[in-house]
CSV table of C-alpha atoms and ligand atoms in Angstrom, one decimal:
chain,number,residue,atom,x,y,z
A,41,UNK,CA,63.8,163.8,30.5
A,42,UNK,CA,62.9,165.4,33.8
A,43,UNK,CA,59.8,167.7,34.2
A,44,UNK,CA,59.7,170.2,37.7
A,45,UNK,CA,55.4,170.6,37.9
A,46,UNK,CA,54.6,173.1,39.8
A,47,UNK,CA,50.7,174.0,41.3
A,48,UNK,CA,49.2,176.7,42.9
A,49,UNK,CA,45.6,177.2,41.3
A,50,UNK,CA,43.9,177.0,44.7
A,51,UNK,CA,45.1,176.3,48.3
A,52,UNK,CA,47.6,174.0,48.0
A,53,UNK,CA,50.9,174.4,46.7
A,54,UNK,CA,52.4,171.6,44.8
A,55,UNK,CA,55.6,170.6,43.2
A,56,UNK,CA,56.5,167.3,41.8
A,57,UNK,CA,59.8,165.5,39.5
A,58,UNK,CA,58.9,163.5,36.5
A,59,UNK,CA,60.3,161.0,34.5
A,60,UNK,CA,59.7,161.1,30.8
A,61,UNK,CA,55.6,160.5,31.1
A,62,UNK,CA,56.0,157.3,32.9
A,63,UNK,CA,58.5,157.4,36.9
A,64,UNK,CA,56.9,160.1,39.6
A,65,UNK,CA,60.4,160.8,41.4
A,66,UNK,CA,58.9,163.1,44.3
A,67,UNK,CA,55.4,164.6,44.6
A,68,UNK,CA,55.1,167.3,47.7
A,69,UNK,CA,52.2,168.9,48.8
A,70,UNK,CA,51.8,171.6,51.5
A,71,UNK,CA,48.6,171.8,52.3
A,72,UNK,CA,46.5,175.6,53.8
A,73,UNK,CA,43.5,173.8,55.0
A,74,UNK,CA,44.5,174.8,58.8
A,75,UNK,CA,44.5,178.4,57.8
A,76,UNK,CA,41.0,178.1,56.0
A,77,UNK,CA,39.1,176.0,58.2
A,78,UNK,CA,38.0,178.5,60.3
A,79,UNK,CA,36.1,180.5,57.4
A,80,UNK,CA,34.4,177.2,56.1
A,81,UNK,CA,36.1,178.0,52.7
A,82,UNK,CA,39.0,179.1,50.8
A,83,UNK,CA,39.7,182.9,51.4
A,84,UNK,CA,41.6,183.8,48.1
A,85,UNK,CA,43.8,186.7,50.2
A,86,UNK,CA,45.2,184.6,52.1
A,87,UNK,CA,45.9,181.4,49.9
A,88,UNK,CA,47.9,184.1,47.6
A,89,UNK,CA,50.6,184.7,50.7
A,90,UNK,CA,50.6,181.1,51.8
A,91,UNK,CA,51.5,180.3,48.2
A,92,UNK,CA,54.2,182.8,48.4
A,93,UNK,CA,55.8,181.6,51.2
A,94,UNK,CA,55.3,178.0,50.4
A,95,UNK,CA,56.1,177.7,46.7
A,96,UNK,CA,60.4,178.1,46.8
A,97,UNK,CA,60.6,175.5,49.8
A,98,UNK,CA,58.1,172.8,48.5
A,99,UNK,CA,60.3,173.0,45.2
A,100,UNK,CA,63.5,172.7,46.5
A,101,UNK,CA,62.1,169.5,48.8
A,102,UNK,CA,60.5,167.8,45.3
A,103,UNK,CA,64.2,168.5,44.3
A,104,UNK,CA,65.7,166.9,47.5
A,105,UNK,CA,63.1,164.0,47.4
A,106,UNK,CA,64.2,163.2,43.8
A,107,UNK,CA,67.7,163.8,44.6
A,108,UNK,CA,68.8,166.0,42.4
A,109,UNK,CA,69.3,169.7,41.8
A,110,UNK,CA,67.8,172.5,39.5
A,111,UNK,CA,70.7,172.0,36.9
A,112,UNK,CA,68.9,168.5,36.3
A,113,UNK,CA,66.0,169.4,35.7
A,114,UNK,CA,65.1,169.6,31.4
A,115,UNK,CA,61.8,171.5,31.6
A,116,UNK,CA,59.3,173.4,33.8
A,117,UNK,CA,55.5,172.7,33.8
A,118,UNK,CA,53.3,174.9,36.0
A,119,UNK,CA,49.6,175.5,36.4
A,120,UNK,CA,48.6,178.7,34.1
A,121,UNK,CA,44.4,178.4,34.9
A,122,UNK,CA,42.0,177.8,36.0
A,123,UNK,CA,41.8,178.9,39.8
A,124,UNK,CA,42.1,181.8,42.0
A,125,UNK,CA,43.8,184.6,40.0
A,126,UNK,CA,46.3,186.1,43.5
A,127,UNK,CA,46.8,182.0,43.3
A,128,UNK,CA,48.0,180.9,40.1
A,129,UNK,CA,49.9,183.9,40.0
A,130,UNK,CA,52.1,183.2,42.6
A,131,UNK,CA,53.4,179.6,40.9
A,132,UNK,CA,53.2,180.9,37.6
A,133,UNK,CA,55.4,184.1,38.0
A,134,UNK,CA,58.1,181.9,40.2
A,135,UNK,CA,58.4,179.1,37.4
A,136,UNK,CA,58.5,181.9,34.5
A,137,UNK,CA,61.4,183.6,36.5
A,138,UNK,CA,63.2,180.0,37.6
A,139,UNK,CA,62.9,179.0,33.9
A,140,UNK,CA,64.9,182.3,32.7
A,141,UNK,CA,67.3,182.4,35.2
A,142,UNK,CA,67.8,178.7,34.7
A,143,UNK,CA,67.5,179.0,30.7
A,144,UNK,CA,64.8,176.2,31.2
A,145,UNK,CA,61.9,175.7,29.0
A,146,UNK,CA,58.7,176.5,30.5
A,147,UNK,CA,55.4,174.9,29.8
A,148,UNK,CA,51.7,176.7,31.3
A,149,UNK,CA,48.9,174.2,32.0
A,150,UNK,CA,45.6,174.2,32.1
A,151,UNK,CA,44.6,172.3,35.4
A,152,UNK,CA,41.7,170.3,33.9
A,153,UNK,CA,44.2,168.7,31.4
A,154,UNK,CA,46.1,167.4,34.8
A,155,UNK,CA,42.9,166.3,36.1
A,156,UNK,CA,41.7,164.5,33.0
A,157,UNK,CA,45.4,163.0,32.6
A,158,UNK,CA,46.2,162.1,36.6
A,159,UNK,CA,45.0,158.7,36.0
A,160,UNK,CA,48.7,157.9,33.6
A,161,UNK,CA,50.4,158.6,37.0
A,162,UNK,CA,48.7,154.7,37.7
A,163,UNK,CA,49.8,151.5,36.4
A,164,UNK,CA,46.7,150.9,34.4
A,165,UNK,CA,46.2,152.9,31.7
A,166,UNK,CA,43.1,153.8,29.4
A,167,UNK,CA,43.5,153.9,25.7
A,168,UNK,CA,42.1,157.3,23.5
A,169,UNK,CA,39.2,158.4,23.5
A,170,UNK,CA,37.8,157.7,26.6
A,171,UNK,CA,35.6,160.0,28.9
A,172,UNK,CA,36.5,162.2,31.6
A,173,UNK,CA,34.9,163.3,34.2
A,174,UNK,CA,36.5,166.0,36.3
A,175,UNK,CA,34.9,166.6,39.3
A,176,UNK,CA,36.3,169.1,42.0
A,177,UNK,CA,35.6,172.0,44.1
A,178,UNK,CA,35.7,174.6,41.5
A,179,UNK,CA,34.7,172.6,38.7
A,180,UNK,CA,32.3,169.6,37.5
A,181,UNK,CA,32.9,169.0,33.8
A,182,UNK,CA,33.2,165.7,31.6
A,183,UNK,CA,35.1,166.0,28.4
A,184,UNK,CA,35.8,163.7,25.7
A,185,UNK,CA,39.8,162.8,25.4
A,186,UNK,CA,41.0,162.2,22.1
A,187,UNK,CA,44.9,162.8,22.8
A,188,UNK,CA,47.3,164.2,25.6
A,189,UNK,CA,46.5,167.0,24.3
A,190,UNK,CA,42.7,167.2,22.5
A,191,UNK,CA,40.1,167.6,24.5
A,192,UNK,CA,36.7,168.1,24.2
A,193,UNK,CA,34.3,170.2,26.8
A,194,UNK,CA,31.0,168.1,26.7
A,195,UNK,CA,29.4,169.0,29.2
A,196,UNK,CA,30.0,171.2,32.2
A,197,UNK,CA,28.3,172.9,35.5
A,198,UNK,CA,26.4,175.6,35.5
A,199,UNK,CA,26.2,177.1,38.8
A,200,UNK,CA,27.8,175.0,42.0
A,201,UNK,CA,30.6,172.7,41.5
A,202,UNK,CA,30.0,169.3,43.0
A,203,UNK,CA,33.0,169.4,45.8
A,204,UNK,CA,32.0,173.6,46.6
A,205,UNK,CA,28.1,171.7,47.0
A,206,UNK,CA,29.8,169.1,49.4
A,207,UNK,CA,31.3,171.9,51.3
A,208,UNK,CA,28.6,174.2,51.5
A,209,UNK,CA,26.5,171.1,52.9
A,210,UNK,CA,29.6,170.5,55.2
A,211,UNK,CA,29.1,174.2,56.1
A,212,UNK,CA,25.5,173.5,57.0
A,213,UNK,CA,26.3,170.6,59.1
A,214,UNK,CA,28.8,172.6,61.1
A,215,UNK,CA,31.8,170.4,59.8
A,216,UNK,CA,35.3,171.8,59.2
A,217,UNK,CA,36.7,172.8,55.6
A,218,UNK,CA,37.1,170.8,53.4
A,219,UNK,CA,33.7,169.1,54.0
A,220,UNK,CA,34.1,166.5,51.1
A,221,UNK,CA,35.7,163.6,52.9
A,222,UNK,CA,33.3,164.3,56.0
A,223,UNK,CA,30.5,164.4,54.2
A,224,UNK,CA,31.3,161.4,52.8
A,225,UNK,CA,32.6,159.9,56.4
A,226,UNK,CA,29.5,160.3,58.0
A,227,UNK,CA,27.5,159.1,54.9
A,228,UNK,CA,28.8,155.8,55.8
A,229,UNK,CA,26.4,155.8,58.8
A,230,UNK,CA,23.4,156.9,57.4
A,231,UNK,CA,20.6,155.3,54.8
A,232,UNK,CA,21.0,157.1,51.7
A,233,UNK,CA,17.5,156.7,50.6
A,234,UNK,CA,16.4,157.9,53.8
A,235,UNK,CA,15.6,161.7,52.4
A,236,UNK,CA,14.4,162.2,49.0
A,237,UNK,CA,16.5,165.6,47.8
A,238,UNK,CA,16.3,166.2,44.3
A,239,UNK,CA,18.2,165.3,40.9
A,240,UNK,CA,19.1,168.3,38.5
A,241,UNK,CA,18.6,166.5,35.0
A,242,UNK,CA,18.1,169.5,32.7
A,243,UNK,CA,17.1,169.5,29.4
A,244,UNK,CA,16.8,165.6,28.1
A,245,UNK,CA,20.1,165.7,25.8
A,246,UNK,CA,21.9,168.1,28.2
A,247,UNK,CA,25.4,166.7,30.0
A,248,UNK,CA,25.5,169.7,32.3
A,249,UNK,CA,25.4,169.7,35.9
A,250,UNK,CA,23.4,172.0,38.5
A,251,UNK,CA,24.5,171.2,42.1
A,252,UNK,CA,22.8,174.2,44.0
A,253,UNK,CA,19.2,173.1,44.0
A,254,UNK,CA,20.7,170.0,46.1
A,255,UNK,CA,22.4,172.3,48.1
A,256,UNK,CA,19.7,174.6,49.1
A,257,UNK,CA,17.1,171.5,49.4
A,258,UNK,CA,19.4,170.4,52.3
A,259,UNK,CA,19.7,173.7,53.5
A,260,UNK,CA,15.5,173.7,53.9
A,261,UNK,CA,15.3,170.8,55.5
A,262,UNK,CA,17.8,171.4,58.5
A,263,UNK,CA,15.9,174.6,58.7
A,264,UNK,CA,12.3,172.8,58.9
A,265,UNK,CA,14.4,170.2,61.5
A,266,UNK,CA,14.1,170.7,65.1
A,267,UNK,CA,17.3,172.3,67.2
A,268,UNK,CA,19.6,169.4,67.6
A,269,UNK,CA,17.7,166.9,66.3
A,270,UNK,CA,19.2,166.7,63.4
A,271,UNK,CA,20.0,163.2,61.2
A,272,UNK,CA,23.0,164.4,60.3
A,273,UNK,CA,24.2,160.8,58.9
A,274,UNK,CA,21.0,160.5,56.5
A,275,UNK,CA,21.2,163.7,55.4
A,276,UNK,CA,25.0,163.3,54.4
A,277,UNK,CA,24.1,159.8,52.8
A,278,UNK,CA,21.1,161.0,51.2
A,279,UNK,CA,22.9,164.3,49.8
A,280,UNK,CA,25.8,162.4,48.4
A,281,UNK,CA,23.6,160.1,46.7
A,282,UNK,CA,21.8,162.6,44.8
A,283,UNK,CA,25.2,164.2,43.6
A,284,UNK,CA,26.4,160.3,42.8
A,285,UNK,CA,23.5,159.8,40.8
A,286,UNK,CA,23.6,162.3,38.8
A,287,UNK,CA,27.6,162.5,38.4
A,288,UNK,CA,27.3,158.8,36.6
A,289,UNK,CA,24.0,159.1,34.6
A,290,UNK,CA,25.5,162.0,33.0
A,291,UNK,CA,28.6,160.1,32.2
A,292,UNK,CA,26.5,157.4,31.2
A,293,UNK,CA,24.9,159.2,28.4
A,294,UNK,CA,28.2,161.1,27.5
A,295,UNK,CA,30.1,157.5,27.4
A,296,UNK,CA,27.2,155.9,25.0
A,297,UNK,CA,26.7,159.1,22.5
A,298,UNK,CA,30.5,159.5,21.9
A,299,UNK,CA,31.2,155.5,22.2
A,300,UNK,CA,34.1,155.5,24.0
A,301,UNK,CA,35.5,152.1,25.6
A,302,UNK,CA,36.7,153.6,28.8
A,303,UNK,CA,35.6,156.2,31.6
A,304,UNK,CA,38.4,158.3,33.4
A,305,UNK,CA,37.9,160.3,36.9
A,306,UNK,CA,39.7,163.1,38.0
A,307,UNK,CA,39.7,165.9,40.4
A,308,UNK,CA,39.2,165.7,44.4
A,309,UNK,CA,35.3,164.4,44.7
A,310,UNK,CA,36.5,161.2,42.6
A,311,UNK,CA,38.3,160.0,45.6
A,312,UNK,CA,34.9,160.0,46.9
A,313,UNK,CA,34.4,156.0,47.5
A,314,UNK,CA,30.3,156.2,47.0
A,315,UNK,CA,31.0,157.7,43.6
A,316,UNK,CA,34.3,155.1,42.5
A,317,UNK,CA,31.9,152.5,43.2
A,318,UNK,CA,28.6,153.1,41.6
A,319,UNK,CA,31.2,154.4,38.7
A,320,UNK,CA,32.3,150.9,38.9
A,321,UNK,CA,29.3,149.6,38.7
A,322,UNK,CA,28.0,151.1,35.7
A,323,UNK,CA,30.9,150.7,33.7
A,324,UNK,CA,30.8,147.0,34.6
A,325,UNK,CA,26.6,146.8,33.2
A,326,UNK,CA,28.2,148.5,30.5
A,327,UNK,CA,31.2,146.6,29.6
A,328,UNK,CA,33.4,149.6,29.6
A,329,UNK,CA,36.7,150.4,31.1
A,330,UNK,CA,36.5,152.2,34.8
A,331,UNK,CA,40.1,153.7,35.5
A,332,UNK,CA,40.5,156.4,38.2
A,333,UNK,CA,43.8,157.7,40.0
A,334,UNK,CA,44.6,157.1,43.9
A,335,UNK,CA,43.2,159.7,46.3
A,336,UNK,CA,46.6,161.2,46.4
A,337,UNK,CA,46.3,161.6,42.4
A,338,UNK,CA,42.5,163.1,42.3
A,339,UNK,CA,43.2,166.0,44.9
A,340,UNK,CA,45.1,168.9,43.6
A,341,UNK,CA,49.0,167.8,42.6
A,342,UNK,CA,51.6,168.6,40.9
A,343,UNK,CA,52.6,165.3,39.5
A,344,UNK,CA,49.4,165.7,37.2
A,345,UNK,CA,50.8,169.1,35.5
A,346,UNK,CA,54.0,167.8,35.5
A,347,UNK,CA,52.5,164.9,33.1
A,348,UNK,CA,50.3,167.4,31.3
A,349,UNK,CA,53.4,169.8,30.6
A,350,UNK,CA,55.4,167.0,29.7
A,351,UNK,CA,52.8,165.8,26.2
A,352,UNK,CA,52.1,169.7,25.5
A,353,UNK,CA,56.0,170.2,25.3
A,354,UNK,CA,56.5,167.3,23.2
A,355,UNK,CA,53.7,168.8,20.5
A,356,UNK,CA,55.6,172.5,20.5
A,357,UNK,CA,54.1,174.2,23.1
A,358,UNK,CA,56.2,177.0,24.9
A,359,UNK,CA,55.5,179.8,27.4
A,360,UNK,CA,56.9,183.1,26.5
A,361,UNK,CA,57.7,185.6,29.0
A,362,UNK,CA,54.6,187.8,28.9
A,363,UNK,CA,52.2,184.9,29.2
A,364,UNK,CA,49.5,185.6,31.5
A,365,UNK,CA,47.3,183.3,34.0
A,366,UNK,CA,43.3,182.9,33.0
A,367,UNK,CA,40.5,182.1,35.4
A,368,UNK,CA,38.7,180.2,32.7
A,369,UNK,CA,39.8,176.5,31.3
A,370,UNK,CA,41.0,177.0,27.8
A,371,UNK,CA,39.5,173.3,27.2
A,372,UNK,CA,36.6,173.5,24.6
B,605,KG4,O1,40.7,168.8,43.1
B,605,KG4,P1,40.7,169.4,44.4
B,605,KG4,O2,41.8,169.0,45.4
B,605,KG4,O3,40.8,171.0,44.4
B,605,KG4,C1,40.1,171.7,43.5
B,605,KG4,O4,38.9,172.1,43.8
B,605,KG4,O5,40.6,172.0,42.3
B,605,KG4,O6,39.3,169.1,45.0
B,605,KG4,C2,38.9,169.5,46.3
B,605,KG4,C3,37.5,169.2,46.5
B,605,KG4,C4,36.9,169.8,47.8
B,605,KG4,O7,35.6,170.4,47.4
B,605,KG4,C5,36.7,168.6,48.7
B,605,KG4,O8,35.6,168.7,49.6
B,605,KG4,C6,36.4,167.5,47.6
B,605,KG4,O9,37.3,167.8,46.6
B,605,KG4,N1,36.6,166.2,48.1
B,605,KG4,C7,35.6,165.2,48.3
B,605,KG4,C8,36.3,164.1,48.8
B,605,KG4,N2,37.6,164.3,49.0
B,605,KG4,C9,37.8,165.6,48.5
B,605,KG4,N3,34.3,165.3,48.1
B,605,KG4,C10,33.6,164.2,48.4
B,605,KG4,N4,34.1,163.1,48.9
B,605,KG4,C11,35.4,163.0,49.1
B,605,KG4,N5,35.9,161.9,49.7
């Protein structure tokens, strides 16, 4: 069975072939970063007409890539929420209109599902339930997986994101959009103990996030730092691991109260290398299984909803015509 993913919840447009749940046959991203970089951040206008311009020529080259045409293809998974509305409309109303006009079956996706299930795309494989932790630039959530298609919202963030907080320090640091991977470049160079910004813990049995007070507490100190003297490699280390820490206690806690065997990351931060590895390490102190998907597989993709559409068609699910997109994740 073939599956044509498509993805457009944000500022990349995606498309991707699958085979049954198991063979990615192309995965093709085109990427807007270039046209946001110069407002430090996504501007939603403008992601809507890349999208439209981008989506019917990055699905006809996953087509290509795969080699194969339209006529092949047995069903059509696309992102339905969440993400930017002018966004997700733009993929959504192209595979709705490709799936009648191909008599296709059609599939909508919530985009955390992808994230949660990106790590399938990878040889290794956890076993249900395990616990998730989706981590992203418009979401930080961990979620207890039961099935391909059961999922549980544990815990969740309730003001920044983690990847919009590594931006926004980015932002602060006057480094180009996306900030993530610099952030984390320049952390590599600096001693991440070296400035002591502060963990959000919340109430003792809480697994929720809060990333802005981080975000702000870096935002004081390059104020109270003199004009170019900024330590901008301690600061970056020292930032990220305050995010880190909190990002694996949390899971910690969620992985021991719900006994799972295994932890799972997804979403665009968990290619961050600080947070795979003390990840690591605290699965390891724990004796539980660590899996997490190639960079590639954590940003935004299409092979992820692809996978996701794929188990949600397989347990009845259909899109009907007048469907609409949603903001929110439908995960509870
Ligand atoms: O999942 P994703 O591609 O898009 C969504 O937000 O849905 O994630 C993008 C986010 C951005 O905030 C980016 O800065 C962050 O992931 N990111 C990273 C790293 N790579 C990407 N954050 C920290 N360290 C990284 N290495």
């Amino acid at each position: 069975m073939l599956t044509l993913g498509i993805e457009s919840s944000c500022d990349d447009t995606a498309a991707a072939v699958l085979q049954d749940d198991c063979t990615v046959m192309s995965s093709v991203l085109s990427s807007q970063d270039s046209v946001h970089n110069k407002f430090g951040g996504v501007v939603p206008e403008l992601a809507a007409r890349q999208h439209l311009t981008a989506v019917h020529p990055v699905v006809n080259q996953a087509l290509a890539e795969a080699d194969i045409t339209m006529e092949d293809i047995d069903l059509i998974a696309v992102t339905q929420g969440p993400g930017l509305i002018g966004s997700l409309l733009v993929g959504f109303s192209y595979a709705k209109a490709l799936a009648w006009h191909q008599n296709k079956p059609c599939v909508g996706v919530d985009h955390m599902s992808g994230h949660i299930l990106s790590v399938f795309l990878e040889e290794e494989k956890p076993d249900f339930p395990f616990t998730a932790l989706t981590v992203s630039g418009g979401t930080t959530s961990i979620f207890l997986a039961r099935s391909f298609t059961d999922f549980t919202l544990l815990g969740r963030t309730r003001d920044d994101a983690a990847g919009e907080a590594f931006d926004k320090v980015a932002k602060i640091l006057g480094m180009p959009y996306p900030g993530g991977p610099n952030v984390s470049r320049k952390a590599l160079e600096g001693r991440s103990g070296e400035i002591a910004f502060p963990r959000a813990w919340l109430e003792d049995d809480s697994l929720d996030f809060s990333f802005s007070g981080v975000k702000t507490a870096v935002l004081n100190y390059c104020n109270n730092c003199r004009q170019g003297d900024l330590p901008i490699e301690d600061i970056c280390a020292s930032f990220q691991e305050a995010v880190v820490e909190v990002l694996v206690e949390k899971t910690r806690r969620a992985a021991l109260k719900y006994n799972t065997a295994s932890v799972v990351l997804g979403g665009g931060v968990s290619a961050n290398g600080r947070l795979r590895e003390a990840m690591g390490q605290m699965c390891l102190e724990h004796s539980l299984g660590f899996f997490a998907p190639r960079p590639a597989y954590c940003t935004d993709n299409a092979a992820m909803i692809a996978f996701s559409g794929y188990h949600l068609f397989r347990s009845g699910r259909r899109l009907e015509l007048d469907d609409d997109v949603f903001s929110r994740s439908s995960l509870g």
